[in-house]
C-alpha cells in the first residue's frame, strides 16, 4: 500500500507541507502525535509531526525542512506522487484541556504543527497567545492561519526583519501577563531558551523533542532523552516532555552524533543526480 500526495504547499524556502491520503491514520490522529514517513522502498524512516488531519477526507498533513538527503528527496515529490509508507499516528497526544491562558511558541518548520495545538486549545476555550519564530521575514509562514486560531500573535526573527528580534521580548510578555501553560515546538536551542524564560514564573512548559529516531515504536532505543534525571524514549514516552526537566544539552549532543554521515549521504545523493541540481 502506498500513500498519495494530494497537495504540496511551499511554505518558505526549502520548507514544504504535504497533505496525504491516509484514512486509517487520519481516523486516530490527535495533536502532538507524529508519523514515520518513508519516501520510497528501501528509504530512510523519517519522523514528522502531524500538522493537520481531516477524518472525513481521510487525510493527514505534515511539514518538513529540506536539510538532509531524505527530506531533500521528499521535496522532489509532487502532488499525485505516492509515498512508500506512512505509519501512525505514533507517540502520545498532547494534553488538550481548558487551562486558561496558554502560550504557544513555534519555531522554523514547527510553526506548522504548533498551530494544530493552538487550534485545539482554542476550541477548548483557552485564551491562546501564539508566537511564531523564524530566521527572517522570508522564512515566516502561516501568519494568517495563526491569527485564525489565536487571540494574540507575536512574531520574532533571528535577524529582526520580521517582528521582534530574538526571543527576549518573551521575558516582558510572561512577566506582564498570566499564563497557565506553555507549549513549545521548534529548534532545541529555542525550546531550551523558552523553558528558561518561563521557569522563574512557574509556568508549566511542555516541549516536543525530536531526537534521532528509527522505528518510532520503542524497540530500537535510539531516541533516548533524559527528563527529570530519568532515561525516557522520545517515541513512546513523548514526544512531549516537561521543558523544565529536560536535559537539552544532552539532546543537542546526541542529535549531532550522526552529522558527518548525514552530510556525506546528502552530498553523495546530490552528486549522483538525486536532486537534479547538477552538483559535481
mmCIF file of C-alpha atoms in Angstrom:
data_model
loop_
_atom_site.group_PDB
_atom_site.id
_atom_site.type_symbol
_atom_site.label_atom_id
_atom_site.label_comp_id
_atom_site.label_asym_id
_atom_site.label_seq_id
_atom_site.Cartn_x
_atom_site.Cartn_y
_atom_site.Cartn_z
ATOM 1 C CA UNK A 1 0.000 0.000 0.000
ATOM 2 C CA UNK A 2 1.312 3.425 -0.928
ATOM 3 C CA UNK A 3 0.061 6.866 0.058
ATOM 4 C CA UNK A 4 -0.890 9.524 -2.482
ATOM 5 C CA UNK A 5 0.182 13.135 -2.033
ATOM 6 C CA UNK A 6 -2.979 15.173 -2.517
ATOM 7 C CA UNK A 7 -1.393 18.613 -2.256
ATOM 8 C CA UNK A 8 2.029 20.206 -1.937
ATOM 9 C CA UNK A 9 2.414 23.694 -0.471
ATOM 10 C CA UNK A 10 5.660 25.617 -0.438
ATOM 11 C CA UNK A 11 5.671 27.340 2.948
ATOM 12 C CA UNK A 12 9.046 29.060 2.587
ATOM 13 C CA UNK A 13 12.457 28.323 1.090
ATOM 14 C CA UNK A 14 13.042 24.563 1.432
ATOM 15 C CA UNK A 15 10.013 24.231 3.735
ATOM 16 C CA UNK A 16 7.126 22.179 2.389
ATOM 17 C CA UNK A 17 3.728 20.947 3.548
ATOM 18 C CA UNK A 18 2.223 17.723 2.188
ATOM 19 C CA UNK A 19 -1.397 16.621 2.529
ATOM 20 C CA UNK A 20 -1.505 12.843 2.139
ATOM 21 C CA UNK A 21 -4.342 10.380 1.670
ATOM 22 C CA UNK A 22 -4.174 8.115 4.730
ATOM 23 C CA UNK A 23 -7.672 7.411 6.103
ATOM 24 C CA UNK A 24 -6.603 4.864 8.744
ATOM 25 C CA UNK A 25 -4.062 7.325 10.157
ATOM 26 C CA UNK A 26 -6.451 10.278 9.999
ATOM 27 C CA UNK A 27 -9.110 8.303 11.881
ATOM 28 C CA UNK A 28 -6.955 8.181 15.024
ATOM 29 C CA UNK A 29 -4.654 11.217 14.716
ATOM 30 C CA UNK A 30 -4.527 13.795 17.510
ATOM 31 C CA UNK A 31 -2.482 16.969 18.124
ATOM 32 C CA UNK A 32 1.072 16.266 19.282
ATOM 33 C CA UNK A 33 1.455 12.891 17.580
ATOM 34 C CA UNK A 34 3.826 12.100 14.747
ATOM 35 C CA UNK A 35 4.245 9.916 11.668
ATOM 36 C CA UNK A 36 7.058 7.780 10.311
ATOM 37 C CA UNK A 37 7.302 8.577 6.602
ATOM 38 C CA UNK A 38 9.238 6.515 4.031
ATOM 39 C CA UNK A 39 9.531 8.244 0.663
ATOM 40 C CA UNK A 40 10.471 5.163 -1.398
ATOM 41 C CA UNK A 41 11.013 1.445 -0.940
ATOM 42 C CA UNK A 42 14.258 0.932 0.964
ATOM 43 C CA UNK A 43 14.308 4.577 2.003
ATOM 44 C CA UNK A 44 15.011 6.120 5.402
ATOM 45 C CA UNK A 45 12.317 6.298 8.090
ATOM 46 C CA UNK A 46 11.684 9.949 8.926
ATOM 47 C CA UNK A 47 9.645 11.067 11.960
ATOM 48 C CA UNK A 48 7.471 14.093 11.175
ATOM 49 C CA UNK A 49 4.934 15.797 13.437
ATOM 50 C CA UNK A 50 1.291 15.827 12.354
ATOM 51 C CA UNK A 51 0.233 19.333 11.285
ATOM 52 C CA UNK A 52 -3.411 18.675 10.420
ATOM 53 C CA UNK A 53 -5.852 15.853 9.868
ATOM 54 C CA UNK A 54 -9.291 15.550 8.306
ATOM 55 C CA UNK A 55 -11.210 12.455 9.315
ATOM 56 C CA UNK A 56 -13.928 12.990 6.673
ATOM 57 C CA UNK A 57 -11.452 13.377 3.809
ATOM 58 C CA UNK A 58 -9.171 10.726 5.281
ATOM 59 C CA UNK A 59 -6.082 12.927 5.089
ATOM 60 C CA UNK A 60 -3.140 13.909 7.268
ATOM 61 C CA UNK A 61 -0.649 16.714 6.714
ATOM 62 C CA UNK A 62 2.978 17.076 7.702
ATOM 63 C CA UNK A 63 5.674 19.665 7.052
ATOM 64 C CA UNK A 64 9.387 19.185 6.531
ATOM 65 C CA UNK A 65 12.521 21.246 6.093
ATOM 66 C CA UNK A 66 14.876 20.040 3.357
ATOM 67 C CA UNK A 67 18.090 19.744 5.343
ATOM 68 C CA UNK A 68 19.209 16.149 4.730
ATOM 69 C CA UNK A 69 19.169 13.567 1.974
ATOM 70 C CA UNK A 70 15.751 12.123 2.718
ATOM 71 C CA UNK A 71 13.951 15.404 3.290
ATOM 72 C CA UNK A 72 15.536 16.745 0.079
ATOM 73 C CA UNK A 73 14.279 13.617 -1.665
ATOM 74 C CA UNK A 74 10.803 14.238 -0.249
ATOM 75 C CA UNK A 75 10.991 17.761 -1.658
ATOM 76 C CA UNK A 76 11.328 16.393 -5.198
ATOM 77 C CA UNK A 77 7.923 14.716 -4.950
ATOM 78 C CA UNK A 78 4.809 16.473 -6.177
ATOM 79 C CA UNK A 79 1.057 16.320 -5.986
ATOM 80 C CA UNK A 80 -0.092 12.953 -7.310
ATOM 81 C CA UNK A 81 3.140 11.149 -6.397
ATOM 82 C CA UNK A 82 2.977 8.350 -3.867
ATOM 83 C CA UNK A 83 4.908 7.782 -0.646
ATOM 84 C CA UNK A 84 6.048 4.231 0.027
ATOM 85 C CA UNK A 85 4.743 4.268 3.591
ATOM 86 C CA UNK A 86 3.150 6.485 6.220
ATOM 87 C CA UNK A 87 2.933 4.914 9.684
ATOM 88 C CA UNK A 88 0.989 6.480 12.515
ATOM 89 C CA UNK A 89 -0.276 8.128 14.488
ATOM 90 C CA UNK A 90 2.644 7.500 16.866
ATOM 91 C CA UNK A 91 3.569 8.909 20.263
ATOM 92 C CA UNK A 92 1.314 10.320 22.923
ATOM 93 C CA UNK A 93 -1.136 13.075 22.034
ATOM 94 C CA UNK A 94 -0.829 16.438 23.741
ATOM 95 C CA UNK A 95 -2.982 17.262 26.747
ATOM 96 C CA UNK A 96 -5.706 19.425 25.263
ATOM 97 C CA UNK A 97 -7.797 20.773 28.134
ATOM 98 C CA UNK A 98 -9.134 24.071 29.408
ATOM 99 C CA UNK A 99 -6.112 25.526 31.205
ATOM 100 C CA UNK A 100 -6.949 29.232 30.973
ATOM 101 C CA UNK A 101 -4.281 31.296 29.219
ATOM 102 C CA UNK A 102 -1.903 29.321 27.029
ATOM 103 C CA UNK A 103 1.292 30.458 25.313
ATOM 104 C CA UNK A 104 2.102 28.511 22.122
ATOM 105 C CA UNK A 105 5.590 29.034 20.690
ATOM 106 C CA UNK A 106 6.523 27.534 17.324
ATOM 107 C CA UNK A 107 9.825 27.961 15.536
ATOM 108 C CA UNK A 108 11.009 27.252 11.994
ATOM 109 C CA UNK A 109 9.230 24.288 10.345
ATOM 110 C CA UNK A 110 7.483 23.504 13.659
ATOM 111 C CA UNK A 111 5.286 26.571 13.180
ATOM 112 C CA UNK A 112 3.001 24.269 11.182
ATOM 113 C CA UNK A 113 2.291 21.673 13.916
ATOM 114 C CA UNK A 114 2.115 24.230 16.751
ATOM 115 C CA UNK A 115 -0.919 25.719 15.015
ATOM 116 C CA UNK A 116 -2.739 22.377 15.276
ATOM 117 C CA UNK A 117 -2.184 22.573 19.036
ATOM 118 C CA UNK A 118 -3.246 26.229 19.148
ATOM 119 C CA UNK A 119 -6.441 25.417 17.272
ATOM 120 C CA UNK A 120 -7.312 22.547 19.612
ATOM 121 C CA UNK A 121 -6.522 24.597 22.726
ATOM 122 C CA UNK A 122 -8.615 27.491 21.417
ATOM 123 C CA UNK A 123 -11.529 25.125 20.758
ATOM 124 C CA UNK A 124 -11.360 24.070 24.422
ATOM 125 C CA UNK A 125 -11.988 27.667 25.464
ATOM 126 C CA UNK A 126 -8.436 28.743 26.270
ATOM 127 C CA UNK A 127 -7.084 32.225 25.603
ATOM 128 C CA UNK A 128 -4.272 31.439 23.170
ATOM 129 C CA UNK A 129 -1.223 33.609 22.550
ATOM 130 C CA UNK A 130 0.894 32.310 19.695
ATOM 131 C CA UNK A 131 4.500 33.204 18.951
ATOM 132 C CA UNK A 132 5.944 32.448 15.509
ATOM 133 C CA UNK A 133 9.737 32.244 15.376
ATOM 134 C CA UNK A 134 11.787 32.318 12.180
ATOM 135 C CA UNK A 135 15.238 33.238 10.857
ATOM 136 C CA UNK A 136 13.916 36.240 8.939
ATOM 137 C CA UNK A 137 10.973 37.630 7.010
ATOM 138 C CA UNK A 138 11.485 35.323 4.015
ATOM 139 C CA UNK A 139 11.152 32.300 6.320
ATOM 140 C CA UNK A 140 7.913 33.401 8.001
ATOM 141 C CA UNK A 141 4.776 31.494 7.039
ATOM 142 C CA UNK A 142 1.239 30.683 8.222
ATOM 143 C CA UNK A 143 0.782 34.028 9.983
ATOM 144 C CA UNK A 144 -2.830 34.278 8.783
ATOM 145 C CA UNK A 145 -3.539 30.738 9.968
ATOM 146 C CA UNK A 146 -2.044 31.621 13.350
ATOM 147 C CA UNK A 147 -4.321 34.654 13.648
ATOM 148 C CA UNK A 148 -7.346 32.485 12.892
ATOM 149 C CA UNK A 149 -6.673 30.150 15.836
ATOM 150 C CA UNK A 150 -5.186 32.601 18.365
ATOM 151 C CA UNK A 151 -6.275 35.574 20.439
ATOM 152 C CA UNK A 152 -2.865 37.197 20.014
ATOM 153 C CA UNK A 153 0.006 36.574 17.605
ATOM 154 C CA UNK A 154 3.604 37.720 18.027
ATOM 155 C CA UNK A 155 6.412 37.269 15.510
ATOM 156 C CA UNK A 156 10.099 37.010 16.346
ATOM 157 C CA UNK A 157 13.022 36.558 13.983
ATOM 158 C CA UNK A 158 16.734 35.993 14.374
ATOM 159 C CA UNK A 159 17.688 38.994 12.227
ATOM 160 C CA UNK A 160 14.828 41.305 13.185
ATOM 161 C CA UNK A 161 13.386 41.521 9.650
ATOM 162 C CA UNK A 162 10.096 40.059 10.876
ATOM 163 C CA UNK A 163 8.562 41.135 14.182
ATOM 164 C CA UNK A 164 10.821 41.417 17.200
ATOM 165 C CA UNK A 165 14.491 40.496 17.011
ATOM 166 C CA UNK A 166 15.121 37.440 19.173
ATOM 167 C CA UNK A 167 13.045 35.950 21.965
ATOM 168 C CA UNK A 168 13.976 38.350 24.755
ATOM 169 C CA UNK A 169 10.569 40.040 24.443
ATOM 170 C CA UNK A 170 9.063 36.881 25.939
ATOM 171 C CA UNK A 171 10.510 37.832 29.318
ATOM 172 C CA UNK A 172 8.414 41.010 29.354
ATOM 173 C CA UNK A 173 5.392 39.118 27.998
ATOM 174 C CA UNK A 174 5.358 36.402 30.680
ATOM 175 C CA UNK A 175 6.136 38.927 33.441
ATOM 176 C CA UNK A 176 3.267 41.223 32.455
ATOM 177 C CA UNK A 177 0.605 38.613 31.636
ATOM 178 C CA UNK A 178 -0.502 35.476 33.443
ATOM 179 C CA UNK A 179 -0.032 32.216 31.566
ATOM 180 C CA UNK A 180 -1.258 28.867 32.858
ATOM 181 C CA UNK A 181 0.590 26.706 30.333
ATOM 182 C CA UNK A 182 3.205 26.991 27.621
ATOM 183 C CA UNK A 183 3.792 24.595 24.727
ATOM 184 C CA UNK A 184 6.873 24.886 22.534
ATOM 185 C CA UNK A 185 7.842 23.261 19.242
ATOM 186 C CA UNK A 186 10.957 24.141 17.293
ATOM 187 C CA UNK A 187 14.757 24.007 17.310
ATOM 188 C CA UNK A 188 16.216 22.605 20.534
ATOM 189 C CA UNK A 189 18.033 25.816 21.459
ATOM 190 C CA UNK A 190 14.757 27.722 21.095
ATOM 191 C CA UNK A 191 12.853 25.261 23.295
ATOM 192 C CA UNK A 192 15.630 25.491 25.887
ATOM 193 C CA UNK A 193 15.535 29.312 25.821
ATOM 194 C CA UNK A 194 11.738 29.478 26.205
ATOM 195 C CA UNK A 195 11.869 26.960 29.067
ATOM 196 C CA UNK A 196 14.467 29.113 30.827
ATOM 197 C CA UNK A 197 12.242 32.183 30.409
ATOM 198 C CA UNK A 198 9.101 30.518 31.821
ATOM 199 C CA UNK A 199 10.834 28.680 34.681
ATOM 200 C CA UNK A 200 11.064 31.643 37.128
ATOM 201 C CA UNK A 201 7.336 32.262 36.702
ATOM 202 C CA UNK A 202 6.366 28.655 37.372
ATOM 203 C CA UNK A 203 4.567 28.322 34.052
ATOM 204 C CA UNK A 204 4.178 24.611 33.186
ATOM 205 C CA UNK A 205 6.101 24.299 29.923
ATOM 206 C CA UNK A 206 5.960 21.368 27.544
ATOM 207 C CA UNK A 207 8.358 20.849 24.665
ATOM 208 C CA UNK A 208 8.173 18.475 21.696
ATOM 209 C CA UNK A 209 11.522 16.706 21.464
ATOM 210 C CA UNK A 210 12.900 15.499 18.141
ATOM 211 C CA UNK A 211 15.789 13.141 18.943
ATOM 212 C CA UNK A 212 17.285 10.845 16.314
ATOM 213 C CA UNK A 213 14.669 8.132 15.845
ATOM 214 C CA UNK A 214 14.475 4.917 13.835
ATOM 215 C CA UNK A 215 11.443 2.716 14.468
ATOM 216 C CA UNK A 216 9.314 5.204 16.429
ATOM 217 C CA UNK A 217 7.730 2.428 18.480
ATOM 218 C CA UNK A 218 10.106 1.983 21.432
ATOM 219 C CA UNK A 219 12.038 -1.007 20.084
ATOM 220 C CA UNK A 220 15.369 0.488 18.966
ATOM 221 C CA UNK A 221 16.105 2.810 21.904
ATOM 222 C CA UNK A 222 17.857 5.361 19.699
ATOM 223 C CA UNK A 223 15.601 8.241 20.746
ATOM 224 C CA UNK A 224 16.706 8.226 24.396
ATOM 225 C CA UNK A 225 16.325 11.529 26.227
ATOM 226 C CA UNK A 226 16.854 12.439 29.868
ATOM 227 C CA UNK A 227 13.948 14.118 31.624
ATOM 228 C CA UNK A 228 13.918 14.688 35.370
ATOM 229 C CA UNK A 229 17.082 12.606 35.654
ATOM 230 C CA UNK A 230 15.393 9.565 34.107
ATOM 231 C CA UNK A 231 16.015 7.983 30.733
ATOM 232 C CA UNK A 232 12.937 8.211 28.530
ATOM 233 C CA UNK A 233 12.176 7.262 24.930
ATOM 234 C CA UNK A 234 11.128 10.153 22.708
ATOM 235 C CA UNK A 235 8.758 7.970 20.720
ATOM 236 C CA UNK A 236 6.700 6.087 23.316
ATOM 237 C CA UNK A 237 7.169 8.299 26.405
ATOM 238 C CA UNK A 238 6.850 11.530 24.398
ATOM 239 C CA UNK A 239 7.323 13.287 22.119
ATOM 240 C CA UNK A 240 6.094 15.980 24.557
ATOM 241 C CA UNK A 241 8.027 16.417 27.809
ATOM 242 C CA UNK A 242 8.366 18.850 30.695
ATOM 243 C CA UNK A 243 10.694 21.575 29.404
ATOM 244 C CA UNK A 244 11.873 22.436 32.905
ATOM 245 C CA UNK A 245 13.034 18.850 33.459
ATOM 246 C CA UNK A 246 14.603 18.169 30.051
ATOM 247 C CA UNK A 247 18.363 17.806 29.604
ATOM 248 C CA UNK A 248 18.627 19.888 26.431
ATOM 249 C CA UNK A 249 22.437 19.855 26.302
ATOM 250 C CA UNK A 250 22.480 16.054 26.154
ATOM 251 C CA UNK A 251 19.793 16.108 23.456
ATOM 252 C CA UNK A 252 21.829 18.539 21.330
ATOM 253 C CA UNK A 253 24.921 16.355 21.715
ATOM 254 C CA UNK A 254 23.031 13.208 20.685
ATOM 255 C CA UNK A 255 21.415 14.973 17.706
ATOM 256 C CA UNK A 256 24.897 15.797 16.385
ATOM 257 C CA UNK A 257 26.154 12.205 16.647
ATOM 258 C CA UNK A 258 25.487 11.330 13.003
ATOM 259 C CA UNK A 259 26.013 14.763 11.411
ATOM 260 C CA UNK A 260 29.143 13.792 9.371
ATOM 261 C CA UNK A 261 27.396 10.709 7.942
ATOM 262 C CA UNK A 262 24.216 12.701 7.222
ATOM 263 C CA UNK A 263 26.187 15.389 5.371
ATOM 264 C CA UNK A 264 28.113 12.812 3.341
ATOM 265 C CA UNK A 265 24.903 10.989 2.431
ATOM 266 C CA UNK A 266 23.309 14.242 1.280
ATOM 267 C CA UNK A 267 26.328 15.220 -0.842
ATOM 268 C CA UNK A 268 26.521 11.767 -2.453
ATOM 269 C CA UNK A 269 22.812 11.882 -3.259
ATOM 270 C CA UNK A 270 23.200 15.290 -4.913
ATOM 271 C CA UNK A 271 26.346 14.400 -6.860
ATOM 272 C CA UNK A 272 24.691 11.225 -8.118
ATOM 273 C CA UNK A 273 21.876 13.277 -9.594
ATOM 274 C CA UNK A 274 19.239 12.737 -6.936
ATOM 275 C CA UNK A 275 18.368 16.419 -6.689
ATOM 276 C CA UNK A 276 18.739 17.037 -10.428
ATOM 277 C CA UNK A 277 20.735 20.163 -9.470
ATOM 278 C CA UNK A 278 23.824 19.117 -11.466
ATOM 279 C CA UNK A 279 26.082 19.385 -8.411
ATOM 280 C CA UNK A 280 29.536 17.904 -9.181
#
